[in-house]
């Protein structure tokens, strides 16, 4: 089993930055593709970005437009989501997820992920 815990959320003004962390325990996630999703009130869960388990391939949702970056620290068993130039419409609960072990791809659909964290709230004020 893999346990994922997100942190780093909070309140930030528009144009600001936040770095979210996703710390894994129970098992190393070094061989899992990892993803970030978000969900705003009344909306469906939305793909933010993902990174392959090798760390050499990333993919982002269309709305990101170069503002976010995913990285992973294998030694710390942690994945990060650096968010810059935040907008009020980025306000949501952000979730990290671990995909199928040793999968050679990243995934954009929530249904493809096996493990989820509890989420961290990001609020961007205008």
Short mmCIF file of C-alpha atoms in Angstrom, two decimals:
data_model
loop_
_atom_site.label_atom_id
_atom_site.label_comp_id
_atom_site.label_asym_id
_atom_site.label_seq_id
_atom_site.Cartn_x
_atom_site.Cartn_y
_atom_site.Cartn_z
CA UNK A 1 0.00 0.00 0.00
CA UNK A 2 1.02 3.55 -0.69
CA UNK A 3 -0.01 6.45 1.49
CA UNK A 4 0.18 9.94 0.03
CA UNK A 5 0.04 13.17 2.01
CA UNK A 6 -0.16 16.56 0.32
CA UNK A 7 1.00 19.77 1.96
CA UNK A 8 1.89 23.31 1.04
CA UNK A 9 -1.53 24.65 0.21
CA UNK A 10 -2.81 27.93 1.55
CA UNK A 11 -4.01 31.39 0.70
CA UNK A 12 -2.07 33.42 -1.84
CA UNK A 13 -2.72 36.56 -3.83
CA UNK A 14 -3.14 36.44 -7.58
CA UNK A 15 0.25 36.38 -9.26
CA UNK A 16 1.84 34.60 -6.34
CA UNK A 17 3.41 31.18 -6.06
CA UNK A 18 3.00 28.03 -4.03
CA UNK A 19 4.85 24.74 -3.95
CA UNK A 20 2.81 21.70 -3.10
CA UNK A 21 4.44 18.57 -1.80
CA UNK A 22 3.23 15.01 -1.96
CA UNK A 23 5.05 12.78 0.49
CA UNK A 24 4.69 9.05 0.07
CA UNK A 25 4.99 6.40 2.73
CA UNK A 26 4.39 2.69 3.05
CA UNK A 27 6.24 1.99 -0.15
CA UNK A 28 8.59 3.87 -2.39
CA UNK A 29 6.87 5.61 -5.27
CA UNK A 30 10.04 5.77 -7.31
CA UNK A 31 8.55 3.24 -9.73
CA UNK A 32 5.12 4.85 -9.98
CA UNK A 33 4.04 7.57 -12.39
CA UNK A 34 2.64 10.42 -10.33
CA UNK A 35 -0.09 12.89 -11.09
CA UNK A 36 -1.69 16.04 -9.72
CA UNK A 37 -5.38 16.80 -9.99
CA UNK A 38 -7.59 19.53 -8.63
CA UNK A 39 -11.25 19.92 -7.82
CA UNK A 40 -13.12 23.14 -7.30
CA UNK A 41 -16.54 23.26 -5.62
CA UNK A 42 -19.26 22.04 -7.93
CA UNK A 43 -16.78 20.95 -10.60
CA UNK A 44 -15.32 17.66 -11.69
CA UNK A 45 -11.81 16.60 -10.77
CA UNK A 46 -9.42 18.10 -13.31
CA UNK A 47 -6.03 16.90 -14.52
CA UNK A 48 -3.22 19.30 -13.62
CA UNK A 49 -0.09 17.41 -14.58
CA UNK A 50 1.83 14.18 -14.36
CA UNK A 51 5.35 12.83 -14.37
CA UNK A 52 6.58 9.44 -15.50
CA UNK A 53 8.18 7.13 -12.97
CA UNK A 54 11.55 7.70 -14.61
CA UNK A 55 11.09 11.42 -14.13
CA UNK A 56 12.09 12.30 -17.65
CA UNK A 57 8.64 12.97 -19.03
CA UNK A 58 5.96 15.38 -17.87
CA UNK A 59 2.60 16.43 -19.21
CA UNK A 60 0.27 19.24 -18.13
CA UNK A 61 -3.30 20.29 -18.53
CA UNK A 62 -3.99 22.89 -21.20
CA UNK A 63 -4.80 25.58 -18.66
CA UNK A 64 -1.31 25.40 -17.12
CA UNK A 65 0.36 27.32 -19.97
CA UNK A 66 3.84 26.97 -18.51
CA UNK A 67 2.91 28.22 -15.04
CA UNK A 68 3.28 24.90 -13.17
CA UNK A 69 6.15 22.45 -12.91
CA UNK A 70 6.16 18.93 -11.54
CA UNK A 71 9.32 17.41 -10.12
CA UNK A 72 10.18 14.43 -8.00
CA UNK A 73 12.81 13.75 -5.37
CA UNK A 74 13.46 10.04 -5.30
CA UNK A 75 15.56 10.20 -2.14
CA UNK A 76 12.71 11.88 -0.25
CA UNK A 77 9.98 9.81 -1.90
CA UNK A 78 8.25 13.08 -2.64
CA UNK A 79 6.70 14.76 -5.65
CA UNK A 80 6.29 18.50 -5.99
CA UNK A 81 4.02 20.85 -7.86
CA UNK A 82 5.49 24.31 -8.25
CA UNK A 83 2.76 26.79 -9.14
CA UNK A 84 3.60 30.27 -10.35
CA UNK A 85 1.50 33.17 -11.62
CA UNK A 86 -1.51 31.86 -9.76
CA UNK A 87 -4.97 33.03 -10.73
CA UNK A 88 -8.22 33.07 -8.76
CA UNK A 89 -9.51 30.31 -11.05
CA UNK A 90 -6.73 28.06 -9.72
CA UNK A 91 -8.58 27.92 -6.40
CA UNK A 92 -9.35 24.27 -5.66
CA UNK A 93 -8.39 21.28 -3.57
CA UNK A 94 -5.26 19.76 -5.08
CA UNK A 95 -4.67 16.03 -4.97
CA UNK A 96 -1.67 13.91 -5.82
CA UNK A 97 -2.01 10.37 -7.06
CA UNK A 98 0.19 7.39 -7.84
CA UNK A 99 -0.39 5.41 -11.00
CA UNK A 100 0.27 1.77 -11.89
CA UNK A 101 3.71 0.67 -10.79
CA UNK A 102 6.32 0.47 -13.52
CA UNK A 103 3.96 1.90 -16.06
CA UNK A 104 6.00 3.52 -18.78
CA UNK A 105 3.55 6.33 -19.27
CA UNK A 106 1.85 9.14 -17.46
CA UNK A 107 -1.90 9.32 -17.16
CA UNK A 108 -4.38 12.14 -17.52
CA UNK A 109 -7.49 10.35 -16.28
CA UNK A 110 -8.18 10.05 -12.56
CA UNK A 111 -9.50 6.53 -13.06
CA UNK A 112 -6.03 5.36 -14.09
CA UNK A 113 -4.48 6.13 -10.70
CA UNK A 114 -4.29 3.60 -7.89
CA UNK A 115 -3.56 5.72 -4.81
CA UNK A 116 -4.69 9.17 -3.75
CA UNK A 117 -3.86 11.68 -1.07
CA UNK A 118 -6.44 13.55 0.98
CA UNK A 119 -5.88 16.85 -0.80
CA UNK A 120 -4.66 20.30 0.15
CA UNK A 121 -6.63 23.51 -0.29
CA UNK A 122 -5.26 26.25 -2.51
CA UNK A 123 -7.06 29.58 -2.45
CA UNK A 124 -6.02 32.43 -4.72
CA UNK A 125 -7.44 35.84 -3.92
CA UNK A 126 -7.92 38.56 -6.51
#
